[in-house]
Structure formats: structure tokens, C-alpha cells
Amino acid sequence: MKATESFTAERVTALVAVLAGALAALLATYTGTGIGNTIGAAFLTYVATIVTVAAKVPLQLGKVLAASGRGTVITAFVTAIVLISIFRALRGLV
């Protein structure tokens, strides 16, 4: 298998969706929302990214979800929660 064969549209979509979700979580943290709202914003951004790309490019959604994997999504959300905690702790010191 060549390296170019591993970059399918589904995998690129999954990567972009996870990164967009993590960015949305960090932006929500910066504005001072709660943990529930932050996770909701990240999840909605993740789903909206996949739906937007799927509307323009024919994708197999099962492969997109498999490519993003539970581990990647969980890692992004846990990272966002940890960064929220660190941000609030540092903000409390000032």
C-alpha cells in the first residue's frame, strides 16, 4: 500500500472534523462557557463538518466514523476538558 492510498476522503474528513471540534471546544473555553456547553459545541461542530463535507463529496459515513475512531474523539474531548481546567485555574490566579 502506498502512502497516497491511505489518504482517502473519509480519513481526511474525519481528521478535519476532529480538529474542528477541538478548536470549537477551545474557543468555547476562551469565551467562558461551561463544560457541558463546551462539549456540546465541539460535538455539534464535529457533526456539522461531516455533514457539510458529505453534502459536497460522496462519502461512506461508516468509514468516516471508523476513521475518526472513538479514541481520537475521546482524546480530543478529554484534552479540551483538561485545557478548560488549566485555563480556569490560571484565570483564577490573576
PDB file of N, CA and C in Angstrom:
ATOM      1  N   MET A   1       0.840  -1.177   0.000  1.00  0.00           N
ATOM      2  CA  MET A   1       0.000   0.000   0.000  1.00  0.00           C
ATOM      3  C   MET A   1       0.882   1.237   0.000  1.00  0.00           C
ATOM      4  N   LYS A   2       0.609   2.149  -0.888  1.00  0.00           N
ATOM      5  CA  LYS A   2       1.348   3.392  -0.953  1.00  0.00           C
ATOM      6  C   LYS A   2       0.770   4.394   0.047  1.00  0.00           C
ATOM      7  N   ALA A   3       1.575   5.381   0.375  1.00  0.00           N
ATOM      8  CA  ALA A   3       1.122   6.392   1.335  1.00  0.00           C
ATOM      9  C   ALA A   3      -0.067   7.177   0.804  1.00  0.00           C
ATOM     10  N   THR A   4      -0.107   7.390  -0.507  1.00  0.00           N
ATOM     11  CA  THR A   4      -1.212   8.173  -1.066  1.00  0.00           C
ATOM     12  C   THR A   4      -2.523   7.407  -1.033  1.00  0.00           C
ATOM     13  N   GLU A   5      -2.460   6.080  -0.986  1.00  0.00           N
ATOM     14  CA  GLU A   5      -3.684   5.286  -0.907  1.00  0.00           C
ATOM     15  C   GLU A   5      -4.335   5.360   0.465  1.00  0.00           C
ATOM     16  N   SER A   6      -3.559   5.702   1.490  1.00  0.00           N
ATOM     17  CA  SER A   6      -4.123   5.761   2.834  1.00  0.00           C
ATOM     18  C   SER A   6      -4.866   7.066   3.101  1.00  0.00           C
ATOM     19  N   PHE A   7      -4.666   8.088   2.252  1.00  0.00           N
ATOM     20  CA  PHE A   7      -5.355   9.359   2.428  1.00  0.00           C
ATOM     21  C   PHE A   7      -6.650   9.347   1.625  1.00  0.00           C
ATOM     22  N   THR A   8      -7.660   8.706   2.165  1.00  0.00           N
ATOM     23  CA  THR A   8      -8.948   8.671   1.495  1.00  0.00           C
ATOM     24  C   THR A   8      -9.758   9.899   1.904  1.00  0.00           C
ATOM     25  N   ALA A   9     -10.822  10.158   1.193  1.00  0.00           N
ATOM     26  CA  ALA A   9     -11.682  11.304   1.524  1.00  0.00           C
ATOM     27  C   ALA A   9     -12.293  11.134   2.913  1.00  0.00           C
ATOM     28  N   GLU A  10     -12.597   9.897   3.277  1.00  0.00           N
ATOM     29  CA  GLU A  10     -13.186   9.649   4.594  1.00  0.00           C
ATOM     30  C   GLU A  10     -12.199   9.973   5.708  1.00  0.00           C
ATOM     31  N   ARG A  11     -10.937   9.581   5.528  1.00  0.00           N
ATOM     32  CA  ARG A  11      -9.939   9.840   6.577  1.00  0.00           C
ATOM     33  C   ARG A  11      -9.624  11.326   6.701  1.00  0.00           C
ATOM     34  N   VAL A  12      -9.535  12.004   5.599  1.00  0.00           N
ATOM     35  CA  VAL A  12      -9.273  13.444   5.647  1.00  0.00           C
ATOM     36  C   VAL A  12     -10.455  14.167   6.283  1.00  0.00           C
ATOM     37  N   THR A  13     -11.662  13.749   5.942  1.00  0.00           N
ATOM     38  CA  THR A  13     -12.859  14.348   6.545  1.00  0.00           C
ATOM     39  C   THR A  13     -12.882  14.121   8.049  1.00  0.00           C
ATOM     40  N   ALA A  14     -12.540  12.916   8.479  1.00  0.00           N
ATOM     41  CA  ALA A  14     -12.524  12.611   9.913  1.00  0.00           C
ATOM     42  C   ALA A  14     -11.486  13.463  10.632  1.00  0.00           C
ATOM     43  N   LEU A  15     -10.319  13.618  10.038  1.00  0.00           N
ATOM     44  CA  LEU A  15      -9.277  14.428  10.662  1.00  0.00           C
ATOM     45  C   LEU A  15      -9.708  15.882  10.781  1.00  0.00           C
ATOM     46  N   VAL A  16     -10.268  16.421   9.717  1.00  0.00           N
ATOM     47  CA  VAL A  16     -10.722  17.817   9.748  1.00  0.00           C
ATOM     48  C   VAL A  16     -11.851  17.999  10.763  1.00  0.00           C
ATOM     49  N   ALA A  17     -12.756  17.038  10.834  1.00  0.00           N
ATOM     50  CA  ALA A  17     -13.882  17.146  11.765  1.00  0.00           C
ATOM     51  C   ALA A  17     -13.412  17.112  13.214  1.00  0.00           C
ATOM     52  N   VAL A  18     -12.478  16.235  13.530  1.00  0.00           N
ATOM     53  CA  VAL A  18     -11.972  16.160  14.909  1.00  0.00           C
ATOM     54  C   VAL A  18     -11.213  17.428  15.269  1.00  0.00           C
ATOM     55  N   LEU A  19     -10.387  17.914  14.352  1.00  0.00           N
ATOM     56  CA  LEU A  19      -9.653  19.151  14.626  1.00  0.00           C
ATOM     57  C   LEU A  19     -10.593  20.346  14.767  1.00  0.00           C
ATOM     58  N   ALA A  20     -11.635  20.407  13.947  1.00  0.00           N
ATOM     59  CA  ALA A  20     -12.610  21.496  14.060  1.00  0.00           C
ATOM     60  C   ALA A  20     -13.355  21.422  15.392  1.00  0.00           C
ATOM     61  N   GLY A  21     -13.697  20.216  15.818  1.00  0.00           N
ATOM     62  CA  GLY A  21     -14.367  20.045  17.107  1.00  0.00           C
ATOM     63  C   GLY A  21     -13.494  20.478  18.270  1.00  0.00           C
ATOM     64  N   ALA A  22     -12.209  20.118  18.211  1.00  0.00           N
ATOM     65  CA  ALA A  22     -11.290  20.529  19.274  1.00  0.00           C
ATOM     66  C   ALA A  22     -11.100  22.044  19.275  1.00  0.00           C
ATOM     67  N   LEU A  23     -11.023  22.643  18.103  1.00  0.00           N
ATOM     68  CA  LEU A  23     -10.894  24.101  18.017  1.00  0.00           C
ATOM     69  C   LEU A  23     -12.141  24.798  18.559  1.00  0.00           C
ATOM     70  N   ALA A  24     -13.306  24.253  18.252  1.00  0.00           N
ATOM     71  CA  ALA A  24     -14.545  24.823  18.783  1.00  0.00           C
ATOM     72  C   ALA A  24     -14.577  24.731  20.303  1.00  0.00           C
ATOM     73  N   ALA A  25     -14.083  23.628  20.841  1.00  0.00           N
ATOM     74  CA  ALA A  25     -14.039  23.474  22.297  1.00  0.00           C
ATOM     75  C   ALA A  25     -13.098  24.493  22.925  1.00  0.00           C
ATOM     76  N   LEU A  26     -11.962  24.711  22.303  1.00  0.00           N
ATOM     77  CA  LEU A  26     -11.027  25.694  22.846  1.00  0.00           C
ATOM     78  C   LEU A  26     -11.587  27.117  22.755  1.00  0.00           C
ATOM     79  N   LEU A  27     -12.263  27.426  21.657  1.00  0.00           N
ATOM     80  CA  LEU A  27     -12.876  28.749  21.539  1.00  0.00           C
ATOM     81  C   LEU A  27     -14.001  28.935  22.545  1.00  0.00           C
ATOM     82  N   ALA A  28     -14.766  27.881  22.775  1.00  0.00           N
ATOM     83  CA  ALA A  28     -15.833  27.963  23.777  1.00  0.00           C
ATOM     84  C   ALA A  28     -15.246  28.155  25.169  1.00  0.00           C
ATOM     85  N   THR A  29     -14.120  27.510  25.435  1.00  0.00           N
ATOM     86  CA  THR A  29     -13.443  27.679  26.710  1.00  0.00           C
ATOM     87  C   THR A  29     -12.968  29.114  26.886  1.00  0.00           C
ATOM     88  N   TYR A  30     -12.434  29.665  25.816  1.00  0.00           N
ATOM     89  CA  TYR A  30     -11.928  31.032  25.866  1.00  0.00           C
ATOM     90  C   TYR A  30     -13.039  32.031  26.185  1.00  0.00           C
ATOM     91  N   THR A  31     -14.252  31.754  25.705  1.00  0.00           N
ATOM     92  CA  THR A  31     -15.361  32.662  25.980  1.00  0.00           C
ATOM     93  C   THR A  31     -15.962  32.451  27.360  1.00  0.00           C
ATOM     94  N   GLY A  32     -15.572  31.374  28.034  1.00  0.00           N
ATOM     95  CA  GLY A  32     -16.010  31.170  29.407  1.00  0.00           C
ATOM     96  C   GLY A  32     -17.259  30.332  29.570  1.00  0.00           C
ATOM     97  N   THR A  33     -17.591  29.497  28.613  1.00  0.00           N
ATOM     98  CA  THR A  33     -18.767  28.636  28.747  1.00  0.00           C
ATOM     99  C   THR A  33     -18.475  27.485  29.704  1.00  0.00           C
ATOM    100  N   GLY A  34     -19.521  26.799  30.109  1.00  0.00           N
ATOM    101  CA  GLY A  34     -19.373  25.654  30.993  1.00  0.00           C
ATOM    102  C   GLY A  34     -18.880  24.426  30.246  1.00  0.00           C
ATOM    103  N   ILE A  35     -18.572  23.393  30.995  1.00  0.00           N
ATOM    104  CA  ILE A  35     -18.033  22.171  30.393  1.00  0.00           C
ATOM    105  C   ILE A  35     -19.062  21.512  29.489  1.00  0.00           C
ATOM    106  N   GLY A  36     -20.309  21.469  29.903  1.00  0.00           N
ATOM    107  CA  GLY A  36     -21.353  20.857  29.084  1.00  0.00           C
ATOM    108  C   GLY A  36     -21.554  21.585  27.765  1.00  0.00           C
ATOM    109  N   ASN A  37     -21.569  22.911  27.833  1.00  0.00           N
ATOM    110  CA  ASN A  37     -21.715  23.700  26.607  1.00  0.00           C
ATOM    111  C   ASN A  37     -20.496  23.561  25.705  1.00  0.00           C
ATOM    112  N   THR A  38     -19.340  23.438  26.298  1.00  0.00           N
ATOM    113  CA  THR A  38     -18.117  23.273  25.514  1.00  0.00           C
ATOM    114  C   THR A  38     -18.124  21.947  24.774  1.00  0.00           C
ATOM    115  N   ILE A  39     -18.496  20.900  25.454  1.00  0.00           N
ATOM    116  CA  ILE A  39     -18.565  19.582  24.816  1.00  0.00           C
ATOM    117  C   ILE A  39     -19.653  19.569  23.752  1.00  0.00           C
ATOM    118  N   GLY A  40     -20.766  20.221  24.018  1.00  0.00           N
ATOM    119  CA  GLY A  40     -21.829  20.313  23.022  1.00  0.00           C
ATOM    120  C   GLY A  40     -21.392  21.066  21.779  1.00  0.00           C
ATOM    121  N   ALA A  41     -20.666  22.155  21.964  1.00  0.00           N
ATOM    122  CA  ALA A  41     -20.163  22.916  20.814  1.00  0.00           C
ATOM    123  C   ALA A  41     -19.185  22.094  19.997  1.00  0.00           C
ATOM    124  N   ALA A  42     -18.333  21.340  20.669  1.00  0.00           N
ATOM    125  CA  ALA A  42     -17.363  20.502  19.956  1.00  0.00           C
ATOM    126  C   ALA A  42     -18.068  19.402  19.175  1.00  0.00           C
ATOM    127  N   PHE A  43     -19.056  18.782  19.786  1.00  0.00           N
ATOM    128  CA  PHE A  43     -19.773  17.701  19.105  1.00  0.00           C
ATOM    129  C   PHE A  43     -20.575  18.227  17.921  1.00  0.00           C
ATOM    130  N   LEU A  44     -21.244  19.347  18.105  1.00  0.00           N
ATOM    131  CA  LEU A  44     -22.011  19.927  17.000  1.00  0.00           C
ATOM    132  C   LEU A  44     -21.103  20.354  15.841  1.00  0.00           C
ATOM    133  N   THR A  45     -19.946  20.871  16.157  1.00  0.00           N
ATOM    134  CA  THR A  45     -19.002  21.242  15.106  1.00  0.00           C
ATOM    135  C   THR A  45     -18.504  20.004  14.368  1.00  0.00           C
ATOM    136  N   TYR A  46     -18.231  18.936  15.110  1.00  0.00           N
ATOM    137  CA  TYR A  46     -17.792  17.671  14.516  1.00  0.00           C
ATOM    138  C   TYR A  46     -18.848  17.144  13.543  1.00  0.00           C
ATOM    139  N   VAL A  47     -20.095  17.104  13.982  1.00  0.00           N
ATOM    140  CA  VAL A  47     -21.174  16.592  13.140  1.00  0.00           C
ATOM    141  C   VAL A  47     -21.425  17.519  11.951  1.00  0.00           C
ATOM    142  N   ALA A  48     -21.420  18.819  12.184  1.00  0.00           N
ATOM    143  CA  ALA A  48     -21.665  19.771  11.096  1.00  0.00           C
ATOM    144  C   ALA A  48     -20.575  19.700  10.031  1.00  0.00           C
ATOM    145  N   THR A  49     -19.351  19.482  10.445  1.00  0.00           N
ATOM    146  CA  THR A  49     -18.262  19.356   9.476  1.00  0.00           C
ATOM    147  C   THR A  49     -18.450  18.133   8.604  1.00  0.00           C
ATOM    148  N   ILE A  50     -18.797  17.014   9.208  1.00  0.00           N
ATOM    149  CA  ILE A  50     -19.001  15.781   8.442  1.00  0.00           C
ATOM    150  C   ILE A  50     -20.187  15.928   7.497  1.00  0.00           C
ATOM    151  N   VAL A  51     -21.278  16.516   7.971  1.00  0.00           N
ATOM    152  CA  VAL A  51     -22.463  16.689   7.126  1.00  0.00           C
ATOM    153  C   VAL A  51     -22.169  17.634   5.970  1.00  0.00           C
ATOM    154  N   THR A  52     -21.429  18.702   6.228  1.00  0.00           N
ATOM    155  CA  THR A  52     -21.103  19.662   5.171  1.00  0.00           C
ATOM    156  C   THR A  52     -20.243  19.025   4.086  1.00  0.00           C
ATOM    157  N   VAL A  53     -19.243  18.269   4.487  1.00  0.00           N
ATOM    158  CA  VAL A  53     -18.382  17.616   3.500  1.00  0.00           C
ATOM    159  C   VAL A  53     -19.157  16.521   2.770  1.00  0.00           C
ATOM    160  N   ALA A  54     -19.994  15.785   3.491  1.00  0.00           N
ATOM    161  CA  ALA A  54     -20.760  14.705   2.862  1.00  0.00           C
ATOM    162  C   ALA A  54     -21.767  15.240   1.851  1.00  0.00           C
ATOM    163  N   ALA A  55     -22.213  16.475   2.021  1.00  0.00           N
ATOM    164  CA  ALA A  55     -23.144  17.065   1.063  1.00  0.00           C
ATOM    165  C   ALA A  55     -22.459  17.378  -0.261  1.00  0.00           C
ATOM    166  N   LYS A  56     -21.161  17.639  -0.208  1.00  0.00           N
ATOM    167  CA  LYS A  56     -20.435  18.012  -1.416  1.00  0.00           C
ATOM    168  C   LYS A  56     -19.665  16.854  -2.039  1.00  0.00           C
ATOM    169  N   VAL A  57     -19.182  15.930  -1.216  1.00  0.00           N
ATOM    170  CA  VAL A  57     -18.370  14.811  -1.687  1.00  0.00           C
ATOM    171  C   VAL A  57     -19.070  13.515  -1.287  1.00  0.00           C
ATOM    172  N   PRO A  58     -19.213  12.569  -2.202  1.00  0.00           N
ATOM    173  CA  PRO A  58     -19.850  11.305  -1.812  1.00  0.00           C
ATOM    174  C   PRO A  58     -18.954  10.524  -0.849  1.00  0.00           C
ATOM    175  N   LEU A  59     -19.429  10.365   0.373  1.00  0.00           N
ATOM    176  CA  LEU A  59     -18.673   9.668   1.420  1.00  0.00           C
ATOM    177  C   LEU A  59     -19.467   8.487   1.937  1.00  0.00           C
ATOM    178  N   GLN A  60     -18.754   7.533   2.482  1.00  0.00           N
ATOM    179  CA  GLN A  60     -19.394   6.456   3.227  1.00  0.00           C
ATOM    180  C   GLN A  60     -19.259   6.832   4.701  1.00  0.00           C
ATOM    181  N   LEU A  61     -20.369   7.203   5.315  1.00  0.00           N
ATOM    182  CA  LEU A  61     -20.323   7.744   6.672  1.00  0.00           C
ATOM    183  C   LEU A  61     -19.789   6.751   7.689  1.00  0.00           C
ATOM    184  N   GLY A  62     -20.032   5.472   7.444  1.00  0.00           N
ATOM    185  CA  GLY A  62     -19.479   4.454   8.338  1.00  0.00           C
ATOM    186  C   GLY A  62     -17.966   4.480   8.359  1.00  0.00           C
ATOM    187  N   LYS A  63     -17.371   4.706   7.202  1.00  0.00           N
ATOM    188  CA  LYS A  63     -15.910   4.783   7.131  1.00  0.00           C
ATOM    189  C   LYS A  63     -15.386   6.059   7.770  1.00  0.00           C
ATOM    190  N   VAL A  64     -16.150   7.133   7.691  1.00  0.00           N
ATOM    191  CA  VAL A  64     -15.732   8.384   8.341  1.00  0.00           C
ATOM    192  C   VAL A  64     -15.706   8.191   9.851  1.00  0.00           C
ATOM    193  N   LEU A  65     -16.748   7.575  10.382  1.00  0.00           N
ATOM    194  CA  LEU A  65     -16.796   7.348  11.830  1.00  0.00           C
ATOM    195  C   LEU A  65     -15.721   6.374  12.272  1.00  0.00           C
ATOM    196  N   ALA A  66     -15.462   5.355  11.460  1.00  0.00           N
ATOM    197  CA  ALA A  66     -14.396   4.410  11.796  1.00  0.00           C
ATOM    198  C   ALA A  66     -13.035   5.078  11.720  1.00  0.00           C
ATOM    199  N   ALA A  67     -12.854   5.981  10.762  1.00  0.00           N
ATOM    200  CA  ALA A  67     -11.572   6.674  10.627  1.00  0.00           C
ATOM    201  C   ALA A  67     -11.326   7.625  11.790  1.00  0.00           C
ATOM    202  N   SER A  68     -12.372   8.293  12.256  1.00  0.00           N
ATOM    203  CA  SER A  68     -12.176   9.196  13.388  1.00  0.00           C
ATOM    204  C   SER A  68     -11.968   8.394  14.663  1.00  0.00           C
ATOM    205  N   GLY A  69     -12.623   7.272  14.763  1.00  0.00           N
ATOM    206  CA  GLY A  69     -12.393   6.377  15.892  1.00  0.00           C
ATOM    207  C   GLY A  69     -12.815   6.947  17.222  1.00  0.00           C
ATOM    208  N   ARG A  70     -13.207   6.070  18.086  1.00  0.00           N
ATOM    209  CA  ARG A  70     -13.581   6.513  19.424  1.00  0.00           C
ATOM    210  C   ARG A  70     -12.403   7.130  20.138  1.00  0.00           C
ATOM    211  N   GLY A  71     -11.234   6.556  19.976  1.00  0.00           N
ATOM    212  CA  GLY A  71     -10.056   7.045  20.689  1.00  0.00           C
ATOM    213  C   GLY A  71      -9.704   8.473  20.331  1.00  0.00           C
ATOM    214  N   THR A  72      -9.796   8.799  19.064  1.00  0.00           N
ATOM    215  CA  THR A  72      -9.462  10.153  18.626  1.00  0.00           C
ATOM    216  C   THR A  72     -10.450  11.163  19.172  1.00  0.00           C
ATOM    217  N   VAL A  73     -11.718  10.851  19.080  1.00  0.00           N
ATOM    218  CA  VAL A  73     -12.745  11.776  19.557  1.00  0.00           C
ATOM    219  C   VAL A  73     -12.667  11.923  21.070  1.00  0.00           C
ATOM    220  N   ILE A  74     -12.511  10.828  21.774  1.00  0.00           N
ATOM    221  CA  ILE A  74     -12.414  10.890  23.234  1.00  0.00           C
ATOM    222  C   ILE A  74     -11.176  11.673  23.649  1.00  0.00           C
ATOM    223  N   THR A  75     -10.064  11.440  22.955  1.00  0.00           N
ATOM    224  CA  THR A  75      -8.836  12.166  23.271  1.00  0.00           C
ATOM    225  C   THR A  75      -9.010  13.659  23.055  1.00  0.00           C
ATOM    226  N   ALA A  76      -9.661  14.047  21.973  1.00  0.00           N
ATOM    227  CA  ALA A  76      -9.881  15.478  21.708  1.00  0.00           C
ATOM    228  C   ALA A  76     -10.751  16.100  22.795  1.00  0.00           C
ATOM    229  N   PHE A  77     -11.807  15.414  23.206  1.00  0.00           N
ATOM    230  CA  PHE A  77     -12.691  15.972  24.224  1.00  0.00           C
ATOM    231  C   PHE A  77     -12.033  16.003  25.599  1.00  0.00           C
ATOM    232  N   VAL A  78     -11.270  14.973  25.949  1.00  0.00           N
ATOM    233  CA  VAL A  78     -10.572  14.978  27.237  1.00  0.00           C
ATOM    234  C   VAL A  78      -9.516  16.077  27.254  1.00  0.00           C
ATOM    235  N   THR A  79      -8.824  16.254  26.136  1.00  0.00           N
ATOM    236  CA  THR A  79      -7.839  17.334  26.041  1.00  0.00           C
ATOM    237  C   THR A  79      -8.516  18.686  26.226  1.00  0.00           C
ATOM    238  N   ALA A  80      -9.673  18.859  25.606  1.00  0.00           N
ATOM    239  CA  ALA A  80     -10.402  20.112  25.765  1.00  0.00           C
ATOM    240  C   ALA A  80     -10.809  20.333  27.215  1.00  0.00           C
ATOM    241  N   ILE A  81     -11.273  19.296  27.889  1.00  0.00           N
ATOM    242  CA  ILE A  81     -11.676  19.437  29.293  1.00  0.00           C
ATOM    243  C   ILE A  81     -10.477  19.780  30.167  1.00  0.00           C
ATOM    244  N   VAL A  82      -9.331  19.136  29.917  1.00  0.00           N
ATOM    245  CA  VAL A  82      -8.125  19.438  30.693  1.00  0.00           C
ATOM    246  C   VAL A  82      -7.672  20.872  30.445  1.00  0.00           C
ATOM    247  N   LEU A  83      -7.723  21.308  29.183  1.00  0.00           N
ATOM    248  CA  LEU A  83      -7.334  22.685  28.889  1.00  0.00           C
ATOM    249  C   LEU A  83      -8.294  23.687  29.512  1.00  0.00           C
ATOM    250  N   ILE A  84      -9.570  23.321  29.586  1.00  0.00           N
ATOM    251  CA  ILE A  84     -10.547  24.181  30.268  1.00  0.00           C
ATOM    252  C   ILE A  84     -10.154  24.340  31.730  1.00  0.00           C
ATOM    253  N   SER A  85      -9.836  23.243  32.359  1.00  0.00           N
ATOM    254  CA  SER A  85      -9.476  23.279  33.781  1.00  0.00           C
ATOM    255  C   SER A  85      -8.225  24.109  34.014  1.00  0.00           C
ATOM    256  N   ILE A  86      -7.217  23.906  33.166  1.00  0.00           N
ATOM    257  CA  ILE A  86      -5.981  24.679  33.312  1.00  0.00           C
ATOM    258  C   ILE A  86      -6.253  26.167  33.093  1.00  0.00           C
ATOM    259  N   PHE A  87      -7.044  26.483  32.061  1.00  0.00           N
ATOM    260  CA  PHE A  87      -7.363  27.874  31.758  1.00  0.00           C
ATOM    261  C   PHE A  87      -8.091  28.535  32.926  1.00  0.00           C
ATOM    262  N   ARG A  88      -9.053  27.840  33.481  1.00  0.00           N
ATOM    263  CA  ARG A  88      -9.808  28.426  34.605  1.00  0.00           C
ATOM    264  C   ARG A  88      -8.963  28.548  35.848  1.00  0.00           C
ATOM    265  N   ALA A  89      -8.052  27.592  36.067  1.00  0.00           N
ATOM    266  CA  ALA A  89      -7.169  27.685  37.233  1.00  0.00           C
ATOM    267  C   ALA A  89      -6.236  28.872  37.101  1.00  0.00           C
ATOM    268  N   LEU A  90      -5.675  29.058  35.906  1.00  0.00           N
ATOM    269  CA  LEU A  90      -4.792  30.205  35.704  1.00  0.00           C
ATOM    270  C   LEU A  90      -5.542  31.525  35.765  1.00  0.00           C
ATOM    271  N   ARG A  91      -6.772  31.529  35.273  1.00  0.00           N
ATOM    272  CA  ARG A  91      -7.579  32.742  35.317  1.00  0.00           C
ATOM    273  C   ARG A  91      -7.936  33.090  36.773  1.00  0.00           C
ATOM    274  N   GLY A  92      -8.091  32.070  37.598  1.00  0.00           N
ATOM    275  CA  GLY A  92      -8.400  32.302  38.996  1.00  0.00           C
ATOM    276  C   GLY A  92      -7.228  32.869  39.775  1.00  0.00           C
ATOM    277  N   LEU A  93      -6.009  32.636  39.294  1.00  0.00           N
ATOM    278  CA  LEU A  93      -4.836  33.161  39.965  1.00  0.00           C
ATOM    279  C   LEU A  93      -4.608  34.643  39.726  1.00  0.00           C
ATOM    280  N   VAL A  94      -5.165  35.135  38.649  1.00  0.00           N
ATOM    281  CA  VAL A  94      -4.935  36.540  38.285  1.00  0.00           C
ATOM    282  C   VAL A  94      -5.854  37.452  39.056  1.00  0.00           C
TER     283      VAL A  94
END
